[in-house]
Amino acid sequence: MNEKMSIYETILKQREDDSSLPYTFQDPQLAGREDTLFILMTDGISFTQKEEIALQCCQIIKEMLIRQTDTAYNKIQPFLKQYPMRLFFIELRERLKALLEEGLIDSQELHKLGMRLVKTSTSPEEVKLGIMILGFYPNDLTMKVLRTLGFHSDYTVYAAESIRQSSTKENQFLFELLQNTDGYGRLAALFLIKAVSDEEKEWIINHAIKSDFLSSIYVNVALQKADIRHYLLYSPITAENYRHSMYVLAYREPTEEGQLADDMLLFMRKMVDAREFATSFIEQAGLVMIWLQVIDSWKRDYAYLEKQLDKTEQLSDYWDQRFNNYEEMIRMIEVFLNKPKWQHVALQELKVAKETDFLIVSVLQFLEMKPEMADFMPRLAANPLGLNLLDFFLANNPLYYFEEVCYYLSNLLSDHVFDLPFKFEEEIEKESRDLFKLNIWMETLFKTMLEKDLFALEWCLDALNYYHPKIRRLALQALRKYQDLWEEEDVDDALESLFEFEENKRNIRILRRLLKKEDDSNKEKINLPLPYIISEPALTDKKLLDTYIAGMTYRDLSIVEELIKRGKILQLVREKDNEFDRYAIGITMEDGYLIGYVPKADNRVLATLLDSNEKLYALVETDDLEADETMISIYLRKTIEGPLKDRGLSRDNIVAFPSKK
């Protein structure tokens, strides 16, 4: 920006060069991002702090109005540099409004100050203050200025907030902002508008729900502002509004309760019945999301009924129709999408990377596709450390993608990341967000090694030099677990080198064992065969009791300790031939690695259940193994009975809703 020109003059000049709207001379993915998200979606600092800052700012403004000297004016810029407007904008507006109403400040002089700030300042924070002041004077001149600035996403949220409660044409102005902004500016206008007219609702449906990078937020805000569901439910289906509908359903956030309201279920059923309109990926994704949400709602309905009724056979017609509807929708979607063309559509989406990683991963999981790693490269180029892709690779398909992920990360990362000092403070780094995501990728990579019997020696050795102690610990645990697969002379030098500098006590303990500086020969390493594996809890499971893991001191837990956290599912295995306890129940990891036993005081009834072919599992209730006792809850896996038993909906059909990252 030319320093001789004010921000307002610069925008006017850029508009002369390109008068199109939304402004093309701003980056929609960056402009206004920080301020919009802070003002609209966070509580920010405490109310007391906001009021104190607003009071200080009011004192400076009053001094500027009274003295009107450069000395007075020069106080505002350093103040706003220390306290950006987003921190206290609303509180300052309310305080100034009260001062105006009480006649404690000169209204005419305040208007002049607002105009001076917006038209002559080169400081964005001063312009934001000026916008707030001009909101008290919604005449033609000030509205023209507010439009010019408000159409720029850096200032949209301030222009929108400033005019609220100050003008009878507030909604009209917000609608103008909505129509003529993009990115975070449009989000701010959409968030604040009260869509009442048919024109506003129709425009939101046709134009405001789509965004290249804020899809889910836009859809869910739009659902609140315009009754899109009702509009589309009672509109005749065309190819265009079918695509709109499926876009909404693809990006709609499910409610926390998970159960579908009747009108939403009706809307979804209408879209499923009209599935022949589906031709593109977004429509395919919409059908997959319907399928997932219907199954999730079905599970929750069943859990609800089981609590409400002594016998689930005694269903009302309402519930019977609802379950019939679930079944029909699930089957129609499965049959319709079980065609080769839909695999081609999904592969094409991988190449163009238009919609979100979450949607493509959900579709790939539904179709049970495992594309080659090369097919993911366009998407990885756009989002190199995408967490949804990581889940797909290593959480859902580790055996297929483990080596590919190792190779991908080797090419992606520079040697620099393994040269960071051990006391490196990531939170002060500009690239800390990418570093956090990299840590998640590396943590998942090593946990996959530990849980799935996969090993990559080079990665373990590289990670011994990584700055984060947790990643070093996971690498050490992998080396310990697969000690039979590497030669001591290849690794000992690296371990000795780390031993000289390592300060983390848990890491030192593992190092001492690896270097045979600590005798752990009395610790047992046992794997038990598993008759079944339970990897996810279900809503219908029954909690039987709370207890703890006994006998852990006799086990070598160094290779699994990082995996045992609150919420971790552990397997329960009967040991009928245990020489010390004929009711013994071993507690193991997913690969059968024994970590302890159910205490004798609790195991007799549980052993009887297991011997009767019931399925049990344990859920860790302690944060980690550092606690005095590792507490667990034991659950009974309930089988589906009653009204759903013969509907063809076995538990194997019920999939966990993919977690968004």
XYZ file of C-alpha atoms in Angstrom:
661
model
C 0.000 0.000 0.000
C 1.256 3.494 -0.853
C 2.129 5.138 2.492
C 1.125 8.588 1.186
C -2.421 7.421 0.588
C -4.906 6.593 3.303
C -6.573 3.191 3.401
C -9.819 4.733 2.172
C -8.088 6.495 -0.724
C -6.266 3.300 -1.645
C -9.536 1.351 -1.834
C -11.104 4.089 -3.980
C -8.089 4.011 -6.306
C -8.235 0.224 -6.590
C -11.954 0.442 -7.344
C -11.189 2.804 -10.209
C -8.889 0.178 -11.689
C -11.389 -2.642 -11.110
C -14.951 -1.738 -10.182
C -16.232 -5.311 -9.938
C -17.731 -6.629 -6.715
C -16.761 -8.417 -4.564
C -13.406 -6.631 -4.512
C -10.809 -8.589 -6.442
C -7.882 -6.778 -4.808
C -8.175 -8.696 -1.528
C -7.408 -12.286 -0.585
C -10.754 -13.802 0.487
C -8.994 -16.508 2.480
C -7.080 -13.991 4.606
C -8.885 -10.641 4.577
C -10.802 -10.153 7.820
C -10.151 -13.684 9.031
C -8.748 -12.932 12.468
C -11.182 -10.152 13.372
C -14.296 -11.878 12.026
C -13.679 -15.159 13.815
C -12.683 -13.382 17.022
C -15.690 -11.047 17.179
C -18.342 -13.506 16.031
C -17.169 -16.854 17.340
C -15.084 -16.405 20.489
C -15.621 -14.892 23.900
C -12.179 -13.308 23.711
C -10.928 -11.652 26.871
C -12.988 -11.287 30.026
C -15.882 -8.842 30.268
C -14.056 -6.838 32.937
C -10.981 -6.458 30.737
C -13.107 -5.368 27.784
C -14.843 -2.730 29.876
C -11.560 -1.422 31.276
C -10.021 -1.104 27.804
C -13.189 0.528 26.441
C -13.117 3.037 29.305
C -9.490 3.948 28.575
C -10.270 4.360 24.880
C -13.240 6.602 25.703
C -10.961 8.844 27.758
C -8.587 9.208 24.805
C -11.483 9.942 22.420
C -12.887 12.593 24.781
C -9.442 14.214 24.979
C -9.206 14.190 21.168
C -12.606 15.888 20.903
C -11.814 18.543 23.497
C -8.218 19.456 22.679
C -8.136 18.666 18.944
C -4.341 18.787 18.932
C -1.802 16.493 17.309
C -0.639 15.476 20.781
C -4.127 14.253 21.618
C -4.542 12.523 18.256
C -1.172 10.809 18.541
C -2.287 8.906 21.650
C -4.823 6.735 19.859
C -2.494 4.878 17.492
C -0.167 3.308 20.123
C -3.212 2.508 22.247
C -4.891 0.635 19.377
C -1.633 -1.088 18.556
C -1.597 -2.475 22.087
C -5.344 -3.155 22.187
C -6.735 -3.980 18.711
C -10.349 -2.989 18.115
C -11.556 -6.582 17.921
C -10.902 -6.976 21.664
C -13.422 -4.379 22.820
C -15.354 -3.121 19.784
C -18.839 -3.926 21.122
C -18.137 -2.548 24.609
C -16.693 0.674 23.195
C -19.695 1.163 20.921
C -22.119 0.763 23.829
C -20.113 3.115 26.048
C -19.919 5.818 23.360
C -23.618 5.383 22.637
C -24.395 6.045 26.308
C -22.173 9.140 26.329
C -23.952 10.478 23.229
C -27.404 9.846 24.685
C -26.442 11.630 27.910
C -24.957 14.556 25.973
C -21.556 14.068 27.605
C -19.658 14.317 24.311
C -20.150 16.625 21.346
C -22.009 14.674 18.662
C -20.896 16.918 15.815
C -17.235 16.721 16.809
C -17.475 12.945 17.196
C -18.845 12.690 13.651
C -15.944 14.790 12.363
C -13.492 12.552 14.203
C -15.040 9.446 12.665
C -14.767 10.911 9.167
C -11.179 11.956 9.776
C -10.187 8.493 10.966
C -11.772 6.588 8.077
C -10.722 8.973 5.312
C -7.199 9.994 6.281
C -5.723 7.207 8.388
C -3.171 4.682 7.174
C -3.729 2.546 10.283
C -6.291 -0.279 9.941
C -7.157 -0.061 13.641
C -7.884 3.666 13.405
C -10.101 3.013 10.384
C -12.017 0.392 12.376
C -12.524 2.918 15.173
C -13.744 5.471 12.640
C -16.192 2.947 11.177
C -17.620 2.297 14.622
C -18.113 6.023 15.225
C -19.797 6.597 11.850
C -22.301 3.890 12.707
C -23.994 6.426 14.998
C -24.706 8.672 11.986
C -26.487 6.579 9.320
C -26.994 9.374 6.775
C -26.370 9.059 3.049
C -22.778 10.311 3.224
C -21.657 8.048 6.045
C -23.466 5.058 4.551
C -21.563 5.594 1.309
C -18.279 5.556 3.227
C -19.328 2.500 5.215
C -20.222 0.653 2.022
C -16.866 1.436 0.434
C -14.993 0.122 3.452
C -17.500 -2.577 4.396
C -17.211 -4.258 1.003
C -13.604 -5.012 1.967
C -13.517 -8.101 4.192
C -10.978 -6.510 6.542
C -13.698 -4.086 7.620
C -16.999 -5.864 6.906
C -17.600 -7.075 10.444
C -16.987 -3.562 11.796
C -19.284 -1.914 9.250
C -21.957 -4.527 9.964
C -21.679 -4.235 13.734
C -21.488 -0.426 13.695
C -24.829 -0.009 11.947
C -26.707 -2.465 14.150
C -29.348 -0.781 16.318
C -28.416 2.560 14.735
C -30.484 2.430 11.561
C -33.955 1.337 10.592
C -32.359 0.010 7.412
C -29.901 -2.222 9.249
C -31.000 -5.407 7.506
C -30.965 -3.750 4.093
C -27.364 -2.637 4.658
C -26.353 -6.103 5.866
C -27.941 -7.602 2.756
C -25.858 -5.244 0.599
C -22.724 -6.370 2.428
C -23.733 -9.996 1.981
C -24.222 -9.582 -1.765
C -21.020 -7.648 -2.392
C -18.417 -9.300 -0.186
C -16.592 -12.592 -0.188
C -14.790 -14.890 2.227
C -14.844 -13.766 5.842
C -16.617 -10.533 4.961
C -19.571 -12.426 3.555
C -19.493 -14.726 6.574
C -19.759 -11.707 8.895
C -22.736 -10.302 6.975
C -24.415 -13.712 6.840
C -23.861 -14.201 10.555
C -25.465 -10.867 11.483
C -28.311 -10.550 8.971
C -31.887 -11.373 9.933
C -33.235 -12.841 6.720
C -36.940 -12.020 6.622
C -37.869 -11.265 3.026
C -38.267 -13.937 0.368
C -35.641 -12.126 -1.711
C -33.081 -12.381 1.089
C -33.839 -16.033 1.791
C -33.710 -16.991 -1.874
C -30.410 -15.163 -2.373
C -28.888 -16.923 0.631
C -30.027 -20.293 -0.708
C -28.730 -19.672 -4.214
C -25.535 -17.757 -3.470
C -24.503 -17.606 0.186
C -24.143 -21.257 1.093
C -21.136 -21.956 -1.101
C -17.549 -21.118 -0.285
C -14.239 -22.462 -1.506
C -12.829 -22.739 2.009
C -15.590 -22.141 4.585
C -18.162 -24.599 3.268
C -19.329 -26.133 6.525
C -19.525 -22.809 8.390
C -21.446 -21.111 5.577
C -23.967 -23.936 5.283
C -24.662 -24.141 8.991
C -24.979 -20.372 9.454
C -27.228 -20.194 6.382
C -29.417 -22.967 7.796
C -30.036 -20.745 10.817
C -30.632 -17.553 8.850
C -32.911 -18.822 6.098
C -35.173 -21.811 6.439
C -33.372 -23.565 3.605
C -34.663 -26.958 4.602
C -38.303 -25.806 4.506
C -37.777 -23.911 1.252
C -36.212 -26.883 -0.518
C -38.569 -29.417 1.052
C -41.615 -27.761 -0.486
C -40.026 -26.689 -3.772
C -40.341 -28.808 -6.912
C -37.130 -30.730 -7.502
C -34.943 -29.595 -10.359
C -31.365 -30.476 -11.172
C -30.268 -27.089 -9.811
C -32.059 -27.124 -6.466
C -31.200 -30.807 -6.021
C -27.539 -29.817 -6.217
C -28.169 -27.008 -3.712
C -29.920 -29.434 -1.384
C -27.154 -32.008 -1.526
C -24.533 -29.330 -0.925
C -26.416 -28.346 2.226
C -26.707 -31.963 3.365
C -23.060 -32.696 2.592
C -21.809 -29.853 4.774
C -24.541 -29.736 7.400
C -23.228 -30.334 10.920
C -25.228 -33.043 12.715
C -26.751 -32.012 16.024
C -24.991 -33.105 19.183
C -27.905 -35.392 19.994
C -27.469 -37.126 16.639
C -31.167 -37.941 16.283
C -32.792 -36.547 13.155
C -35.788 -34.265 13.575
C -38.865 -35.398 11.676
C -38.706 -32.576 9.135
C -34.997 -33.190 8.494
C -35.671 -36.887 8.004
C -38.484 -35.996 5.601
C -36.158 -33.650 3.717
C -33.490 -36.351 3.478
C -36.039 -38.893 2.283
C -37.139 -36.524 -0.468
C -33.532 -36.190 -1.632
C -32.980 -39.949 -1.552
C -36.169 -40.558 -3.528
C -34.908 -38.070 -6.142
C -31.438 -39.655 -6.311
C -31.597 -40.023 -10.093
C -30.773 -36.295 -10.232
C -27.369 -37.088 -8.689
C -24.540 -36.839 -11.203
C -21.635 -35.080 -9.466
C -19.391 -35.628 -6.475
C -21.198 -33.182 -4.181
C -24.435 -35.097 -4.734
C -22.650 -38.381 -4.128
C -21.180 -36.937 -0.927
C -24.600 -35.671 0.130
C -26.039 -39.173 -0.186
C -23.148 -40.631 1.803
C -23.662 -38.082 4.575
C -27.381 -38.912 4.643
C -26.442 -42.591 4.950
C -24.070 -41.896 7.844
C -26.484 -39.625 9.685
C -29.422 -41.982 9.221
C -27.409 -44.844 10.692
C -26.267 -42.647 13.567
C -29.843 -41.525 14.249
C -31.046 -45.126 14.038
C -28.540 -46.170 16.718
C -29.563 -43.324 18.996
C -33.260 -43.998 18.510
C -32.722 -47.617 19.422
C -30.727 -46.674 22.529
C -33.481 -44.237 23.521
C -36.230 -46.815 23.076
C -34.306 -49.414 24.994
C -34.224 -47.073 27.976
C -37.895 -46.125 27.633
C -39.515 -49.503 27.050
C -39.293 -52.753 28.945
C -39.791 -54.620 25.690
C -38.677 -52.957 22.496
C -41.239 -55.019 20.560
C -43.930 -52.695 21.902
C -43.361 -49.931 19.369
C -45.884 -47.349 18.340
C -46.727 -46.896 14.679
C -44.620 -43.730 14.716
C -41.442 -45.557 15.674
C -42.172 -48.478 13.384
C -42.564 -46.120 10.426
C -39.425 -44.265 11.421
C -37.342 -47.447 11.491
C -38.856 -48.575 8.190
C -37.859 -45.232 6.729
C -34.303 -45.658 7.996
C -33.998 -49.087 6.446
C -35.416 -48.052 3.079
C -33.172 -44.981 2.828
C -30.057 -46.950 3.715
C -30.793 -49.639 1.157
C -31.688 -47.196 -1.617
C -28.449 -45.260 -1.121
C -26.330 -48.411 -0.995
C -27.847 -49.825 -4.184
C -27.669 -46.511 -6.040
C -24.031 -45.763 -5.172
C -22.909 -49.335 -5.765
C -22.158 -48.606 -9.413
C -18.719 -48.328 -11.052
C -19.380 -44.764 -12.201
C -19.387 -43.491 -8.624
C -15.885 -44.802 -8.035
C -14.820 -42.853 -11.113
C -16.542 -39.721 -9.757
C -14.667 -40.070 -6.453
C -11.319 -40.509 -8.220
C -11.982 -37.411 -10.314
C -12.660 -35.422 -7.149
C -9.314 -36.579 -5.761
C -7.621 -34.999 -8.761
C -9.386 -31.630 -8.687
C -9.456 -31.256 -4.876
C -12.519 -29.001 -4.986
C -14.487 -30.171 -1.954
C -13.107 -30.829 1.530
C -10.865 -33.696 2.586
C -13.533 -34.812 5.033
C -16.093 -35.354 2.276
C -13.742 -37.256 -0.027
C -12.569 -39.470 2.844
C -16.173 -40.210 3.846
C -17.028 -41.201 0.269
C -13.924 -43.379 -0.102
C -14.758 -45.175 3.132
C -18.342 -45.715 2.033
C -17.239 -47.149 -1.318
C -14.483 -49.167 0.401
C -11.970 -47.688 -2.014
C -8.225 -47.575 -1.441
C -6.824 -45.411 -4.246
C -3.117 -45.404 -4.978
C -1.115 -42.822 -3.040
C -0.353 -41.059 -6.319
C -4.068 -40.323 -6.718
C -3.974 -38.282 -3.505
C -1.123 -36.026 -4.622
C -3.262 -33.131 -5.958
C -5.120 -33.068 -2.662
C -1.938 -33.397 -0.603
C -0.410 -30.576 -2.636
C -3.278 -28.340 -1.501
C -3.221 -29.604 2.095
C 0.076 -31.430 2.754
C -0.699 -32.344 6.369
C -4.461 -32.781 6.196
C -5.683 -34.582 9.292
C -8.671 -36.213 7.609
C -6.312 -37.729 5.051
C -4.076 -38.910 7.883
C -7.057 -40.674 9.456
C -7.875 -42.344 6.164
C -4.302 -43.527 5.634
C -3.287 -44.710 9.087
C -6.409 -44.980 11.247
C -8.590 -46.711 8.656
C -6.149 -48.382 6.245
C -2.764 -48.678 7.994
C -1.643 -51.925 6.380
C -2.275 -50.521 2.914
C -0.789 -47.041 3.314
C 1.870 -47.288 6.049
C 4.886 -47.582 3.749
C 3.438 -44.987 1.383
C 2.995 -42.512 4.241
C 6.582 -43.102 5.378
C 7.817 -42.399 1.862
C 5.564 -39.346 1.490
C 6.739 -37.781 4.749
C 10.379 -38.498 3.890
C 9.995 -36.464 0.716
C 7.890 -33.760 2.343
C 10.112 -32.973 5.322
C 13.441 -31.248 5.217
C 16.330 -32.272 7.446
C 15.744 -29.012 9.314
C 12.870 -30.459 11.348
C 15.240 -33.045 12.828
C 17.803 -30.385 13.735
C 15.599 -28.290 16.022
C 16.964 -27.938 19.574
C 15.343 -30.136 22.214
C 14.209 -27.029 24.122
C 12.582 -25.557 21.026
C 9.430 -23.559 21.910
C 6.996 -24.256 19.099
C 4.353 -21.785 20.273
C 6.554 -18.797 19.400
C 7.224 -19.992 15.864
C 5.309 -18.461 12.964
C 4.905 -21.882 11.385
C 3.717 -23.489 14.620
C 0.358 -24.537 13.131
C 2.090 -26.679 10.520
C 4.436 -27.989 13.182
C 1.515 -29.035 15.379
C -0.017 -30.902 12.444
C 3.324 -32.520 11.658
C 3.520 -33.703 15.265
C 0.112 -35.335 14.889
C 1.226 -37.089 11.692
C 4.403 -38.363 13.330
C 2.619 -39.412 16.512
C 0.063 -41.343 14.456
C 2.822 -42.927 12.380
C 4.601 -44.294 15.444
C 1.403 -45.369 17.179
C 0.554 -47.297 14.020
C 3.921 -49.031 14.316
C 3.181 -49.968 17.905
C -0.398 -51.112 17.365
C -0.265 -52.783 13.947
C 3.042 -54.678 13.978
C 4.623 -52.374 11.415
C 8.184 -51.106 11.689
C 10.363 -48.532 9.938
C 13.859 -48.404 11.449
C 15.002 -45.287 9.573
C 12.056 -43.296 10.893
C 12.802 -44.407 14.439
C 16.428 -43.307 14.149
C 15.496 -39.956 12.609
C 12.915 -39.324 15.318
C 15.544 -39.762 18.045
C 16.755 -36.308 16.983
C 13.296 -34.727 16.901
C 12.658 -31.796 19.234
C 9.405 -33.104 20.736
C 9.964 -35.528 23.664
C 6.738 -37.423 22.996
C 7.798 -38.268 19.434
C 11.213 -39.389 20.701
C 9.475 -41.561 23.294
C 7.268 -43.227 20.684
C 10.331 -43.927 18.534
C 12.083 -45.470 21.536
C 9.046 -47.611 22.290
C 8.984 -48.840 18.691
C 12.684 -49.707 18.880
C 12.031 -51.586 22.096
C 9.042 -53.492 20.734
C 10.882 -54.554 17.572
C 14.260 -55.096 19.203
C 14.630 -58.440 17.438
C 14.450 -56.747 14.026
C 17.520 -54.526 14.280
C 21.202 -55.062 14.984
C 22.584 -53.437 18.110
C 25.590 -51.944 16.337
C 23.263 -50.092 13.955
C 21.301 -48.412 16.709
C 23.420 -48.251 19.862
C 25.426 -45.217 18.714
C 22.213 -43.252 18.128
C 20.841 -44.337 21.502
C 24.059 -43.433 23.320
C 24.081 -40.035 21.626
C 20.507 -39.365 22.734
C 21.257 -40.625 26.258
C 23.814 -37.820 26.694
C 21.263 -35.069 26.041
C 17.864 -36.522 26.941
C 16.201 -34.793 29.905
C 12.759 -36.384 29.803
C 12.549 -38.918 32.634
C 10.243 -41.335 30.830
C 12.501 -41.308 27.781
C 15.576 -41.883 29.938
C 13.894 -44.906 31.506
C 13.302 -46.499 28.089
C 16.817 -45.595 26.956
C 18.323 -47.321 29.977
C 16.400 -50.479 29.124
C 17.433 -50.377 25.475
C 21.079 -49.818 26.391
C 20.844 -52.541 29.052
C 21.677 -50.046 31.775
C 18.584 -51.245 33.627
C 17.663 -54.882 34.172
C 14.070 -55.622 33.229
C 14.458 -59.319 32.553
C 11.819 -60.051 35.189
C 9.191 -58.134 33.207
C 6.931 -60.354 31.129
C 6.124 -59.837 27.457
C 3.134 -61.999 26.595
C 0.706 -61.965 23.690
C -2.640 -63.713 24.078
C -4.767 -64.908 21.143
C -7.923 -62.806 20.783
C -11.252 -64.473 19.963
C -12.618 -61.099 18.781
C -11.635 -57.429 18.716
C -13.863 -54.539 19.748
C -12.477 -51.287 18.403
C -15.361 -48.837 18.922
C -17.932 -48.379 21.706
C -21.619 -48.487 20.777
C -24.527 -46.584 22.267
C -26.323 -49.802 23.130
C -23.412 -51.256 25.135
C -24.041 -51.764 28.847
C -21.631 -50.642 31.540
C -21.145 -53.424 34.085
C -18.652 -52.110 36.624
C -15.698 -49.858 37.403
C -12.431 -51.445 38.474
C -8.677 -51.219 37.872
C -5.987 -53.176 36.022
C -4.229 -55.605 38.338
C -0.748 -57.070 37.912
C 0.699 -54.279 35.789
C 3.954 -54.180 37.731
C 4.870 -57.602 36.320
C 4.449 -56.509 32.695
C 6.821 -54.656 30.420
C 4.651 -51.647 29.634
C 7.365 -49.472 28.143
C 6.304 -50.342 24.604
C 2.620 -49.556 25.123
C 2.492 -46.906 27.848
C 2.007 -44.070 25.370
C -1.006 -45.844 23.868
C -2.934 -46.293 27.103
C -4.902 -43.085 27.592
C -8.364 -42.147 28.781
C -10.947 -43.517 26.345
C -8.695 -46.283 24.992
C -10.514 -49.575 24.392
C -8.789 -52.657 25.809
C -9.646 -56.265 25.030
C -10.716 -58.856 27.620
C -9.518 -62.456 27.165
C -10.385 -65.500 29.258
C -7.450 -67.557 30.526
C -9.185 -70.759 31.574
C -5.873 -72.552 32.054
C -4.337 -69.880 34.308
C -2.586 -71.774 37.098
C -3.231 -69.085 39.710
C -6.881 -68.199 39.037
C -9.388 -70.280 37.082
C -11.531 -67.163 36.547
C -8.614 -65.143 35.170
C -9.405 -62.494 32.551
C -6.457 -60.934 30.773
C -6.538 -57.300 29.651
C -4.724 -56.748 26.364
C -4.048 -54.306 23.575
C -5.591 -54.851 20.129
C -2.663 -57.068 19.116
C -3.130 -59.276 22.191
C -0.223 -57.782 24.184
C -0.997 -58.515 27.844
C -0.878 -55.513 30.183
C -2.653 -56.924 33.253
C -5.718 -58.682 34.613
C -9.181 -57.974 35.935
C -8.842 -58.090 39.765
C -9.879 -61.378 41.370
C -12.575 -59.617 43.370
C -14.357 -58.638 40.153
C -13.684 -61.417 37.672
C -16.009 -64.307 38.558
C -19.244 -62.948 37.043
C -17.349 -61.503 34.085
C -15.690 -64.871 33.449
C -19.113 -66.529 33.408
C -20.315 -64.031 30.805
C -17.258 -64.592 28.606
C -17.642 -68.357 28.920
C -21.236 -67.897 27.704
C -19.889 -66.255 24.513
C -20.814 -62.731 25.579
C -18.454 -60.016 24.358
C -16.864 -57.685 26.900
C -14.325 -54.890 26.666
C -12.693 -52.327 28.943
C -12.508 -48.558 28.577
C -9.585 -46.723 30.197
C -10.771 -44.051 32.651
C -7.338 -42.767 33.744
C -5.399 -40.102 31.862
C -2.226 -42.208 31.580
C -0.101 -44.839 33.307
C 1.501 -42.275 35.593
C -1.490 -42.531 37.942
C -1.288 -44.779 41.018
C -3.921 -47.118 39.563
C -5.129 -47.436 35.997
C -8.907 -47.343 36.309
C -11.164 -48.990 33.730
C -14.866 -49.450 33.075
C -16.031 -52.812 31.759
C -18.799 -52.955 29.166
C -21.008 -55.650 27.699
C -21.421 -55.497 23.930
C -25.183 -55.654 23.409
C -26.591 -57.525 20.442
C -29.477 -56.126 18.435
C -32.801 -57.625 19.429
C -36.466 -56.770 19.224
C -38.023 -54.782 16.384
C -34.786 -54.321 14.428
C -33.512 -57.856 14.547
C -34.840 -59.009 11.187
C -34.501 -55.762 9.285
C -31.194 -56.674 7.706
C -29.413 -54.056 9.801
C -26.758 -56.043 11.602
C -24.275 -54.296 13.845
C -21.702 -54.708 11.092
C -23.683 -52.156 9.100
C -23.272 -49.543 11.789
C -20.185 -47.453 11.179
C -18.767 -44.753 13.375
C -19.371 -41.237 12.117
C -15.983 -39.999 10.841
C -14.512 -37.452 13.240
C -13.908 -33.998 11.759
C -10.526 -32.417 12.255
